[in-house]
Coordinates of C-alpha atoms in Angstrom, one line a residue:
X1264 CA -1.7 0.3 -4.7
X1265 CA -4.9 0.2 -2.6
X1266 CA -6.7 3.0 -0.9
X1267 CA -5.3 1.8 2.5
X1268 CA -2.1 0.8 1.7
X1269 CA -1.3 4.5 0.9
X1270 CA -3.0 5.7 4.0
X1271 CA -1.0 3.0 5.9
X1272 CA 2.3 4.1 4.2
X1273 CA 0.8 7.5 4.6
X1274 CA 1.1 7.2 8.4
X1275 CA 4.5 5.4 8.7
X1276 CA 5.8 7.3 6.7
X1277 CA 4.8 11.1 8.0
X1278 CA 3.9 10.3 11.5
X1279 CA 6.5 8.1 12.8
X1280 CA 9.1 10.8 11.8
X1281 CA 7.4 13.4 13.6
X1282 CA 6.9 11.1 16.7
X1283 CA 10.5 10.6 17.2
X1284 CA 11.4 13.8 16.6
X1285 CA 8.5 14.7 19.6
X1286 CA 10.3 12.1 21.6
X1287 CA 13.3 13.6 20.9
X1288 CA 13.0 17.0 21.7
X1289 CA 11.1 16.9 24.8
X1290 CA 13.8 14.4 26.1
X1291 CA 12.0 13.0 29.4
X1292 CA 11.2 16.3 30.1
X1293 CA 8.0 17.3 28.9
X1294 CA 4.4 15.1 29.4
X1295 CA 2.7 13.4 27.2
X1296 CA 0.5 15.8 26.1
X1297 CA 3.6 18.5 25.6
X1298 CA 4.7 15.8 23.3
X1299 CA 1.2 15.0 21.2
X1300 CA 1.2 18.8 20.8
X1301 CA 4.9 19.5 19.7
X1302 CA 4.2 15.8 17.2
X1303 CA 0.9 17.5 15.7
X1304 CA 3.0 20.7 15.1
X1305 CA 6.1 18.8 13.8
X1306 CA 3.8 16.6 11.3
X1307 CA 1.4 19.4 10.4
X1308 CA 3.9 20.7 7.0
X1309 CA 4.1 16.9 6.2
X1310 CA 0.5 16.7 6.0
X1311 CA -0.1 19.6 4.1
X1312 CA 2.5 18.7 1.0
X1313 CA 1.7 14.9 1.4
X1314 CA -2.3 15.7 1.0
X1315 CA -1.1 17.9 -2.2
X1316 CA 1.3 15.4 -3.6
X1317 CA -1.7 13.1 -3.4
X1318 CA -3.5 15.1 -5.4
X1319 CA -1.4 15.6 -7.6
X1320 CA 0.0 12.1 -7.9
X1321 CA -3.4 10.7 -8.6
X1322 CA -3.9 13.7 -11.6
X1323 CA -0.3 12.7 -12.7
X1324 CA 0.1 9.2 -12.4
X1325 CA -2.5 7.4 -14.6
X1326 CA -0.1 10.4 -17.1
X1327 CA 2.9 9.0 -16.9
X1328 CA 2.8 5.2 -16.9
X1329 CA 3.4 2.9 -19.7
X1330 CA 0.7 0.6 -21.4
X1331 CA 2.9 -2.4 -20.4
X1332 CA 3.9 -2.5 -16.9
X1333 CA 7.3 -4.4 -17.9
X1334 CA 8.0 -8.6 -17.0
X1335 CA 8.5 -8.3 -13.8
X1336 CA 5.2 -7.1 -12.2
X1337 CA 3.6 -9.7 -14.7
X1338 CA 5.4 -12.1 -12.8
X1339 CA 4.3 -10.8 -9.7
X1340 CA 0.5 -10.9 -10.3
X1341 CA 1.2 -14.1 -12.0
X1342 CA 2.3 -15.3 -8.7
X1343 CA -0.2 -13.9 -6.8
X1344 CA -3.1 -15.2 -9.0
X1345 CA -1.3 -18.7 -8.9
X1346 CA -0.8 -19.1 -13.0
X1347 CA -0.1 -17.3 -16.0
X1348 CA -1.0 -17.8 -19.3
X1349 CA 1.8 -16.7 -21.1
X1350 CA 5.2 -18.6 -21.4
X1351 CA 7.8 -16.2 -21.0
X1352 CA 5.3 -14.5 -17.8
X1353 CA 5.6 -18.2 -16.9
X1354 CA 9.3 -18.3 -17.0
X1355 CA 9.7 -14.8 -15.2
X1356 CA 7.4 -16.0 -12.2
X1357 CA 9.1 -19.9 -11.7
X1358 CA 12.4 -17.4 -11.2
X1359 CA 10.8 -15.3 -9.0
X1360 CA 9.4 -18.2 -6.8
X1361 CA 12.4 -19.8 -6.7
X1362 CA 14.5 -16.5 -5.7
X1363 CA 11.6 -15.8 -2.9
X1364 CA 12.5 -19.5 -1.7
X1365 CA 15.6 -18.8 -1.7
X1366 CA 15.3 -16.2 1.1
X1367 CA 12.9 -17.9 3.6
X1368 CA 16.3 -17.4 6.1
X1369 CA 14.8 -13.6 6.0
X1370 CA 11.4 -14.3 7.7
X1371 CA 13.0 -15.6 10.6
X1372 CA 15.8 -13.1 11.3
X1373 CA 12.5 -10.4 10.6
X1374 CA 11.2 -12.3 13.5
X1375 CA 13.9 -12.5 15.9
X1376 CA 14.2 -8.9 15.0
X1377 CA 10.6 -8.5 16.4
X1378 CA 11.8 -11.0 19.9
X1379 CA 14.0 -8.5 20.9
X1380 CA 12.6 -5.5 20.3
X1381 CA 9.2 -7.1 22.4
X1382 CA 11.8 -8.1 24.8
X1383 CA 12.7 -4.2 25.6
X1384 CA 8.7 -3.5 25.1
X1385 CA 8.5 -5.2 28.2
X1386 CA 11.6 -3.9 30.0
X1387 CA 11.4 -0.9 29.0
X1388 CA 10.7 2.4 31.9
X1389 CA 9.9 5.4 29.9
X1390 CA 7.2 6.0 28.0
X1391 CA 8.9 7.1 24.9
X1392 CA 11.1 3.6 24.9
X1393 CA 8.2 1.5 24.7
X1394 CA 6.1 3.4 22.3
X1395 CA 8.9 3.0 20.0
X1396 CA 9.5 -0.8 20.7
X1397 CA 6.1 -1.5 20.3
X1398 CA 5.9 0.4 16.7
X1399 CA 9.1 -1.8 16.4
X1400 CA 7.7 -5.0 17.2
X1401 CA 4.9 -4.2 14.7
X1402 CA 7.0 -3.2 12.2
X1403 CA 9.1 -6.4 12.3
X1404 CA 6.1 -9.0 12.5
X1405 CA 4.1 -7.3 9.9
X1406 CA 7.5 -7.5 7.5
X1407 CA 7.7 -11.6 8.4
X1408 CA 3.7 -11.7 8.1
X1409 CA 4.5 -10.1 4.2
X1410 CA 7.5 -12.5 3.3
X1411 CA 5.7 -15.1 4.2
X1412 CA 2.9 -14.2 2.5
X1413 CA 5.0 -14.2 -0.7
X1414 CA 6.4 -17.9 0.2
X1415 CA 3.3 -19.1 0.6
X1416 CA 2.3 -18.3 -3.1
X1417 CA 5.6 -19.2 -4.1
X1418 CA 5.5 -22.7 -3.0
X1419 CA 1.7 -22.5 -4.7
X1420 CA 3.0 -21.9 -8.0
X1421 CA 5.7 -23.9 -8.4
X1422 CA 3.0 -26.4 -6.9
X1423 CA 0.6 -26.3 -9.4
X1424 CA 0.7 -28.0 -12.3
X1425 CA 1.9 -25.6 -15.7
X1426 CA -0.8 -24.4 -17.5
X1427 CA -0.1 -24.6 -21.6
X1428 CA 0.4 -20.8 -23.5
X1429 CA -2.6 -20.4 -25.4
X1430 CA -1.9 -21.2 -29.0
X1431 CA -2.6 -18.4 -31.5
X1432 CA -5.6 -19.4 -34.0
X1433 CA -3.9 -18.5 -37.8
X1434 CA -6.3 -17.4 -41.0
X1435 CA -7.0 -21.1 -41.7
X1436 CA -8.2 -22.0 -38.7
X1437 CA -5.6 -23.6 -37.5
X1438 CA -2.4 -22.9 -35.2
X1439 CA -0.3 -20.2 -36.6
X1440 CA 3.5 -20.3 -36.5
X1441 CA 5.9 -17.5 -36.6
X1442 CA 7.7 -15.8 -39.9
X1443 CA 9.6 -18.0 -40.9
X1444 CA 9.0 -21.0 -38.0
X1445 CA 7.3 -23.7 -38.8
X1446 CA 7.3 -26.9 -40.9
X1447 CA 8.2 -26.3 -44.4
X1448 CA 7.6 -27.7 -48.1
X1449 CA 11.2 -29.0 -49.6
X1450 CA 12.0 -27.2 -52.5
X1451 CA 12.2 -29.3 -55.8

């Protein structure tokens, strides 16, 4: 995960609950500056905790990771790259691509949710309602874009010609065969 993604996720995970708590506590009785002060006080413990988690996480996470990220991560990486050289990763990536293409309806569903929030945004009279609706419009639109990107990756992967897997070279310079596999001389 990139630093930018961590910052956006942190801002959403910490800022949105603090903002909603401030709006809920104000309930229209306070002006904007009072709500901002309340949000800052609500978010302060979370920001300190998140900073400590990030510092500890940068130190702990690399030590907890295994060497093999797993077949699902390899399939996602192959979809992002557009090809895979390993046959098992290729098969997993093709399954993932077909799964993504089967969920195209989800993009339209999320776009409808964004449109409904846009209607709320236009018709709202309170600034807090407009702020929440605008946040939801941005969130639903971002989700639709993210899923659409995944669908484009899946189409690109399935439309591309399959890459033949690399054959390991044996000690004699020819293709190697697994132990017990390949052609054998008849016993005789």
